[in-house]
PDB file of N, CA and C in Angstrom:
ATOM      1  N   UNK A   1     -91.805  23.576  62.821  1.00 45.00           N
ATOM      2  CA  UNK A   1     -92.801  24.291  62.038  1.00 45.00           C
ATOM      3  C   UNK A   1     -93.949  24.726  62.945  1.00 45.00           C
ATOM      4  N   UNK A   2     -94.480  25.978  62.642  1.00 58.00           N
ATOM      5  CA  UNK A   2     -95.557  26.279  63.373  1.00 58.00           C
ATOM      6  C   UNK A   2     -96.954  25.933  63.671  1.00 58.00           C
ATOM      7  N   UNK A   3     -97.990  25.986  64.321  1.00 66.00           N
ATOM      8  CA  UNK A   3     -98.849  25.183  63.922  1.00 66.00           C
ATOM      9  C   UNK A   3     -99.649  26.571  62.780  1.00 66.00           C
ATOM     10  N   UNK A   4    -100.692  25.657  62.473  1.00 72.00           N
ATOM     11  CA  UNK A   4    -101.908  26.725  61.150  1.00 72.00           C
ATOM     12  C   UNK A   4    -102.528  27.794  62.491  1.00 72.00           C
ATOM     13  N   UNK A   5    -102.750  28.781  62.029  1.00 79.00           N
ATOM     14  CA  UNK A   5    -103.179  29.937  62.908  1.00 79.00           C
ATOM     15  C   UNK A   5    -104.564  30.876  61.996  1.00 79.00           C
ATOM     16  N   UNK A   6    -105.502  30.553  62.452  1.00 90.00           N
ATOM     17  CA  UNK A   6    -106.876  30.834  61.655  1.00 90.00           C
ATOM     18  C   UNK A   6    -106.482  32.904  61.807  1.00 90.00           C
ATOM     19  N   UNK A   7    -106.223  33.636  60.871  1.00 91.00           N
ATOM     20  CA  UNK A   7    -105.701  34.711  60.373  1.00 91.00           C
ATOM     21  C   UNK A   7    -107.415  35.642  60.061  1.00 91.00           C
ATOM     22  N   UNK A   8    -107.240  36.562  60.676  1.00 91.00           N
ATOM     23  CA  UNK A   8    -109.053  37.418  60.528  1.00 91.00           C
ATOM     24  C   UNK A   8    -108.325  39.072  59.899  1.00 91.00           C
ATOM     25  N   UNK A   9    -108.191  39.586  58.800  1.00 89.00           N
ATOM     26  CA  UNK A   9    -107.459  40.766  58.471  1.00 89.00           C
ATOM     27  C   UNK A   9    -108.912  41.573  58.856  1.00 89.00           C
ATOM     28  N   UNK A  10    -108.177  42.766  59.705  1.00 89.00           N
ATOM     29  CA  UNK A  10    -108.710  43.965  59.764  1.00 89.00           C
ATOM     30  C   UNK A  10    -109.174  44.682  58.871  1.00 89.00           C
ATOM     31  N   UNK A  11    -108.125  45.108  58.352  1.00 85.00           N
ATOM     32  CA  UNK A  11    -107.507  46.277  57.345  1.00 85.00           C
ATOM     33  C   UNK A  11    -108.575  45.693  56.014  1.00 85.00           C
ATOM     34  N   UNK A  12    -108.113  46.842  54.995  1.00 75.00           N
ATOM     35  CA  UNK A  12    -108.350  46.819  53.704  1.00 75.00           C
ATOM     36  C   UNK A  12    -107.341  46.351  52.898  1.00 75.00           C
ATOM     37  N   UNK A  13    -107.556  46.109  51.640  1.00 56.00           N
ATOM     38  CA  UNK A  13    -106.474  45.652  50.626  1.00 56.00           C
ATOM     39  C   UNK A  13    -105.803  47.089  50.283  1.00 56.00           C
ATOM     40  N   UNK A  14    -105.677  48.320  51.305  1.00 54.00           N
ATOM     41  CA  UNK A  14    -104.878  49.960  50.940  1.00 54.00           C
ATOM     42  C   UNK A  14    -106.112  50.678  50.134  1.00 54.00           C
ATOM     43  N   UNK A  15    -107.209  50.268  49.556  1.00 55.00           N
ATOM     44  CA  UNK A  15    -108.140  51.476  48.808  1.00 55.00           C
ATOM     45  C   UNK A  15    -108.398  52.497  50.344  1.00 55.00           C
ATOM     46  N   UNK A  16    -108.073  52.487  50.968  1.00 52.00           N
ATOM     47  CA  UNK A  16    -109.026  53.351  52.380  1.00 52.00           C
ATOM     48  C   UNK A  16    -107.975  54.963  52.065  1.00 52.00           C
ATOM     49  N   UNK A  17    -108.692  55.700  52.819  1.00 54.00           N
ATOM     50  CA  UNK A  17    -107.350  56.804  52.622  1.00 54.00           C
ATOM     51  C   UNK A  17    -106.587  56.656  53.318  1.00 54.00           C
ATOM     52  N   UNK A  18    -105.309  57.422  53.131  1.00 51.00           N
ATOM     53  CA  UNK A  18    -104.180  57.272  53.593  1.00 51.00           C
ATOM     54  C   UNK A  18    -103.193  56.005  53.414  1.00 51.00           C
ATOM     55  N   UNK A  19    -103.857  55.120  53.312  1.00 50.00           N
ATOM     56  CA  UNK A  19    -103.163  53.884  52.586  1.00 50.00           C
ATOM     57  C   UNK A  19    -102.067  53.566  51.651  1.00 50.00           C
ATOM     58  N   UNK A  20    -101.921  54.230  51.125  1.00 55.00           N
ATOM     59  CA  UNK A  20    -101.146  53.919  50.232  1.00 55.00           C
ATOM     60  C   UNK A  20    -101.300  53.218  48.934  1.00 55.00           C
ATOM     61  N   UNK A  21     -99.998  53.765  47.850  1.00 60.00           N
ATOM     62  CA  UNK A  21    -100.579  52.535  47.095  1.00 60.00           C
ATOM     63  C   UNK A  21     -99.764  50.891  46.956  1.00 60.00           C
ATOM     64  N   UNK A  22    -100.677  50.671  47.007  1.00 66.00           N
ATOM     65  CA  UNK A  22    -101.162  49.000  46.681  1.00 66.00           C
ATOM     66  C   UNK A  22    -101.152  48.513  45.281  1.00 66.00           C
ATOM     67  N   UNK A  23    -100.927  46.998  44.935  1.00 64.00           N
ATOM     68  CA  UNK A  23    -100.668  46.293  44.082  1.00 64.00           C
ATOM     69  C   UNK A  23    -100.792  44.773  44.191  1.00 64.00           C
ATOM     70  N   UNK A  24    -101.809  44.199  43.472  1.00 63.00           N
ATOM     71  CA  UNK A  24    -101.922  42.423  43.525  1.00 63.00           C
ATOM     72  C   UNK A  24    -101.868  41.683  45.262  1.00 63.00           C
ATOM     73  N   UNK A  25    -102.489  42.876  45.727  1.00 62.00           N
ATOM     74  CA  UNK A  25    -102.670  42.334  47.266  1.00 62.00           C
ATOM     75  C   UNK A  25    -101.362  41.863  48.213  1.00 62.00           C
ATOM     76  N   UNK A  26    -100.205  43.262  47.753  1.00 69.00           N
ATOM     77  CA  UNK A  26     -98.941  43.284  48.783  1.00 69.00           C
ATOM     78  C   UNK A  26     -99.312  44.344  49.669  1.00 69.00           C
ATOM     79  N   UNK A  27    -100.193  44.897  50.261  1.00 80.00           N
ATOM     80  CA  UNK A  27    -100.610  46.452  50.538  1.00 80.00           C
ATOM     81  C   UNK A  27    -100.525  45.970  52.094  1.00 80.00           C
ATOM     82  N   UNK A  28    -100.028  47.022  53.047  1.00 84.00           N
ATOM     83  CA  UNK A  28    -100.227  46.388  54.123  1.00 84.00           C
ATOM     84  C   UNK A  28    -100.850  45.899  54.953  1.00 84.00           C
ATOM     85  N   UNK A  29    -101.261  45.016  56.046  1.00 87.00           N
ATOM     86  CA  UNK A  29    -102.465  44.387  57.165  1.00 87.00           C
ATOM     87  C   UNK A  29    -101.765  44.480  57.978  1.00 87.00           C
ATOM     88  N   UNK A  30    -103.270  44.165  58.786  1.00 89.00           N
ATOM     89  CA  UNK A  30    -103.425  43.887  60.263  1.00 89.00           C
ATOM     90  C   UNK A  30    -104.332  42.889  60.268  1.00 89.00           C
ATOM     91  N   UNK A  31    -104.101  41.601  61.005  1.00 91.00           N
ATOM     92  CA  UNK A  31    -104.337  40.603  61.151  1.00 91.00           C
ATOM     93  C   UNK A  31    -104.718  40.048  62.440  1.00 91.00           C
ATOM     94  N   UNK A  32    -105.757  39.861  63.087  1.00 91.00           N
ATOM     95  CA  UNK A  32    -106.280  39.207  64.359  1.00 91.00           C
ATOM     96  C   UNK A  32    -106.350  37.688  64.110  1.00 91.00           C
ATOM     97  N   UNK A  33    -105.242  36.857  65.219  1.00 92.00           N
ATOM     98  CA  UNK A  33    -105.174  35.321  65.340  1.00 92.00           C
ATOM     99  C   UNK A  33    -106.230  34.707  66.005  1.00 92.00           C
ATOM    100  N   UNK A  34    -106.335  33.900  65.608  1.00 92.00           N
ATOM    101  CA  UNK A  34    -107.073  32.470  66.845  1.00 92.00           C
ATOM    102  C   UNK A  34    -106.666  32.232  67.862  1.00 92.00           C
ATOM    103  N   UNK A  35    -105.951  32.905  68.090  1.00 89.00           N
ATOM    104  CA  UNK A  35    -104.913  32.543  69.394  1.00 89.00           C
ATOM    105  C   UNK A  35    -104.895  33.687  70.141  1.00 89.00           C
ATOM    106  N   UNK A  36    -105.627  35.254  69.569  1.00 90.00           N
ATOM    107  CA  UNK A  36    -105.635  36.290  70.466  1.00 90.00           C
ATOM    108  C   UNK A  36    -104.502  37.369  70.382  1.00 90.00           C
ATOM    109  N   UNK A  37    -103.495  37.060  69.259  1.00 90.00           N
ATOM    110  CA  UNK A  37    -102.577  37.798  68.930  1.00 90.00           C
ATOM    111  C   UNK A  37    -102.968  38.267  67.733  1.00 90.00           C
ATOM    112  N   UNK A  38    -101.428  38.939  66.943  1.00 91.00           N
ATOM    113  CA  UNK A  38    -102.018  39.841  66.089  1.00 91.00           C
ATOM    114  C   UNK A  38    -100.651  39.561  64.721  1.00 91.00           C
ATOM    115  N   UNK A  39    -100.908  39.413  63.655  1.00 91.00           N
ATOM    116  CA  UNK A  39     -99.894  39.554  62.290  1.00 91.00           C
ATOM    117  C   UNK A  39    -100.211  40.951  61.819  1.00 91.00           C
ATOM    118  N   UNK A  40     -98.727  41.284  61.231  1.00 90.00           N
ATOM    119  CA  UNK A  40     -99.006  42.454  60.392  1.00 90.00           C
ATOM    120  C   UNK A  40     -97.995  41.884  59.271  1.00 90.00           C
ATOM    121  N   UNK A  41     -98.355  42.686  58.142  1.00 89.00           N
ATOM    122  CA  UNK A  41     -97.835  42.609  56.893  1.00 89.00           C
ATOM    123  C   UNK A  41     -97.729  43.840  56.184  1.00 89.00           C
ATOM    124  N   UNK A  42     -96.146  44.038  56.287  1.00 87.00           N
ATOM    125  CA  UNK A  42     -95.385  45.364  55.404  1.00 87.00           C
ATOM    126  C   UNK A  42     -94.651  44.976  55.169  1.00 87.00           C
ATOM    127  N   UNK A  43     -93.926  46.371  54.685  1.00 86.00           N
ATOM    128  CA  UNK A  43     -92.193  46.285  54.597  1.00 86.00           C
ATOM    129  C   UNK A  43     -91.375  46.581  55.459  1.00 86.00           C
ATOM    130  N   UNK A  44     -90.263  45.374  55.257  1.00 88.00           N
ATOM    131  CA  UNK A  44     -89.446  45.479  56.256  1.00 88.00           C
ATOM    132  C   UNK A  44     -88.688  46.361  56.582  1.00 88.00           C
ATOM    133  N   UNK A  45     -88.914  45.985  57.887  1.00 90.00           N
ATOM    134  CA  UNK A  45     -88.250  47.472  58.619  1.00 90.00           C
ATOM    135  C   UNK A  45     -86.641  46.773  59.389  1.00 90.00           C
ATOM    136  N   UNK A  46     -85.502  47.893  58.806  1.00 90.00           N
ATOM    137  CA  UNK A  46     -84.550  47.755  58.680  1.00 90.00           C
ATOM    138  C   UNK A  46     -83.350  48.388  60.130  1.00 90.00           C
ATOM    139  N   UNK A  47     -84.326  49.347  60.824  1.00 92.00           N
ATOM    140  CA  UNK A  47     -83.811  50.053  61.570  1.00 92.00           C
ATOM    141  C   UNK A  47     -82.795  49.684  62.964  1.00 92.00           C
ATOM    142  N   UNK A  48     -82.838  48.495  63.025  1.00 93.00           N
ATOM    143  CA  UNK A  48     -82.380  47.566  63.833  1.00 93.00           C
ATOM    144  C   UNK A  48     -82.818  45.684  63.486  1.00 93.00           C
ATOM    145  N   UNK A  49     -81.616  45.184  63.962  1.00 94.00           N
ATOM    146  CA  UNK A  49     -81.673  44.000  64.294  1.00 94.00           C
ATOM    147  C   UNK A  49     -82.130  43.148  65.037  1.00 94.00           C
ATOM    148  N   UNK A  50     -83.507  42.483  65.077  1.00 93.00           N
ATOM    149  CA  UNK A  50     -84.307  42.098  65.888  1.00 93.00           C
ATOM    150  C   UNK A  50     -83.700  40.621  66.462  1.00 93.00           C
ATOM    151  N   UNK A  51     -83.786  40.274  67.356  1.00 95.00           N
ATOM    152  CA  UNK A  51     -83.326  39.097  68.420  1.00 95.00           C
ATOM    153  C   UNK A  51     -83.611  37.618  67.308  1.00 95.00           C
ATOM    154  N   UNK A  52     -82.757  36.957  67.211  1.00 95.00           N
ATOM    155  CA  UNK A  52     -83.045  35.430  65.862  1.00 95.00           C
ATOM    156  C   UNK A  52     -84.157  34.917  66.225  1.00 95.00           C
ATOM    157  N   UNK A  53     -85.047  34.821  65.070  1.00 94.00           N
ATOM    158  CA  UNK A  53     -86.403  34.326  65.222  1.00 94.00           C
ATOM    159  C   UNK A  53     -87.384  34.801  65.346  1.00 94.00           C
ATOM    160  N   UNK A  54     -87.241  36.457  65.328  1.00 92.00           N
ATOM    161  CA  UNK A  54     -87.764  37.869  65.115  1.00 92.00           C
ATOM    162  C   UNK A  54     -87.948  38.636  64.110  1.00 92.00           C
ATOM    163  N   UNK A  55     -89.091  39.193  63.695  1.00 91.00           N
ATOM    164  CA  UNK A  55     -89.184  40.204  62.627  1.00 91.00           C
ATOM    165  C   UNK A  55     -89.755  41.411  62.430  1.00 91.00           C
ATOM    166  N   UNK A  56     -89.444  42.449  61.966  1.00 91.00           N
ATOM    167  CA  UNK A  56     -90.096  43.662  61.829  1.00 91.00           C
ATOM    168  C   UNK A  56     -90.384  43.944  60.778  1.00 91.00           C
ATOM    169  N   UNK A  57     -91.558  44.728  60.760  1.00 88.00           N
ATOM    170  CA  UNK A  57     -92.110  44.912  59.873  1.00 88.00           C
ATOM    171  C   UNK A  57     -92.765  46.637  60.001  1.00 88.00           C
ATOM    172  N   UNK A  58     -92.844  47.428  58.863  1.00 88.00           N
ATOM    173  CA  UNK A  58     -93.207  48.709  59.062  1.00 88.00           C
ATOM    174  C   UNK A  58     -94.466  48.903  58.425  1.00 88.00           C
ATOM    175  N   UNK A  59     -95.733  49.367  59.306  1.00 87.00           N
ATOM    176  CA  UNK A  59     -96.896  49.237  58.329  1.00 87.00           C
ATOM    177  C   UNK A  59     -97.487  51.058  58.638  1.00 87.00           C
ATOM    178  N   UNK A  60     -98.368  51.587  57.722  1.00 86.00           N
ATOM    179  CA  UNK A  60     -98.627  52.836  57.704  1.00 86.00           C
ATOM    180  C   UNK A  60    -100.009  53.201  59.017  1.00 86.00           C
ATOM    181  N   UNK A  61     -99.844  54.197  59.913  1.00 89.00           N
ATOM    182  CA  UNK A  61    -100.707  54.410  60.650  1.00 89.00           C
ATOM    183  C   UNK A  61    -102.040  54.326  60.326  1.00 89.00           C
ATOM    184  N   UNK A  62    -102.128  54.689  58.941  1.00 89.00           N
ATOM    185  CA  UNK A  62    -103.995  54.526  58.676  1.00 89.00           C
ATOM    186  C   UNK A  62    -104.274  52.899  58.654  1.00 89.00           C
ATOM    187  N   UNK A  63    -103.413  51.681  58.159  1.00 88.00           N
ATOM    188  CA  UNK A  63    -103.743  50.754  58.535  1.00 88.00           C
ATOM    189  C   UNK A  63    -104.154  50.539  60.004  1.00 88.00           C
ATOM    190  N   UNK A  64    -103.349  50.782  60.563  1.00 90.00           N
ATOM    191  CA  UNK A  64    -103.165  50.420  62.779  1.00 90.00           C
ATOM    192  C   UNK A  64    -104.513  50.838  62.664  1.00 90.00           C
ATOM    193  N   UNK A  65    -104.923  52.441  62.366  1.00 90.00           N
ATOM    194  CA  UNK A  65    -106.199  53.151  62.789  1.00 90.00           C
ATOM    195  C   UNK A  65    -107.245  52.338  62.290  1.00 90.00           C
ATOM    196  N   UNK A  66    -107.486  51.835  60.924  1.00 90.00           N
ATOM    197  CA  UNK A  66    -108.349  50.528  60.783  1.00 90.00           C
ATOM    198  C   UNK A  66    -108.112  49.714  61.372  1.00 90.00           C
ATOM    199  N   UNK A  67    -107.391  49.409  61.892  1.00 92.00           N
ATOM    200  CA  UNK A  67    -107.559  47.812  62.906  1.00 92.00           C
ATOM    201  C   UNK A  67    -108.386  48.064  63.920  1.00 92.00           C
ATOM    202  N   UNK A  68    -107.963  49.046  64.750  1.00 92.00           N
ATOM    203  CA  UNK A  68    -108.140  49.740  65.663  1.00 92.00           C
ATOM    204  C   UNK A  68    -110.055  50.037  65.684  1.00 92.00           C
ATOM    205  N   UNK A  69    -109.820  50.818  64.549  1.00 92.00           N
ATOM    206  CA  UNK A  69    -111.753  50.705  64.350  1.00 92.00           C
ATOM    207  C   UNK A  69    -112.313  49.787  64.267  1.00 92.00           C
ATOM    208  N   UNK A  70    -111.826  48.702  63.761  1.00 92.00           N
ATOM    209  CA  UNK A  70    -112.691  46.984  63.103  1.00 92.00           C
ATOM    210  C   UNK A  70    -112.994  46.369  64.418  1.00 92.00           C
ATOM    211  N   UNK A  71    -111.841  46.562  65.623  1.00 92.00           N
ATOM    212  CA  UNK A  71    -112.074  45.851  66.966  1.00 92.00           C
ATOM    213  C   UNK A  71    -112.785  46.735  67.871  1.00 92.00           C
ATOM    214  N   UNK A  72    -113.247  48.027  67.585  1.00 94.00           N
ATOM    215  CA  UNK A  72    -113.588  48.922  67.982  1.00 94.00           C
ATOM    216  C   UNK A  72    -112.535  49.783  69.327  1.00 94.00           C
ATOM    217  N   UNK A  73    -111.758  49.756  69.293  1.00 91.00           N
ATOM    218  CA  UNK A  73    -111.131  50.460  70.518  1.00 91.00           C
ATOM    219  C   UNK A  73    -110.764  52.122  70.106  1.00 91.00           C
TER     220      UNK A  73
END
């Protein structure tokens, strides 16, 4: 099991434009770790088979672009 990883979301809950719509807080993120890495949360992305113990996930560019602004780069 992994250890707890203190999780900082970028993003919005999808009200931003381009977002999409959203529902009961499944909408997609971007997530900055304690550890200096990064979670995202979408839908899965199907396009290939990622290596066991791997996952993909497909999230919409206006999310990335909010992340992107929140850390300022």
């Amino acid at each position: 099991m992994a250890d707890t990883v203190g999780l900082t979301r970028l993003t919005t809950t999808g009200s931003g434009e381009g977002s999409g719509e959203c529902g009961q807080g499944d909408c997609p993120n971007v997530y900055a770790t304690d550890r200096g890495s990064f979670v995202v949360q979408g839908d899965l992305y199907d396009g290939f088979t990622p290596p066991e113990g791997e996952g993909l996930v497909e999230i919409p560019e206006p999310v990335l672009r909010e992340a992107f602004r929140v850390l300022g780069w």
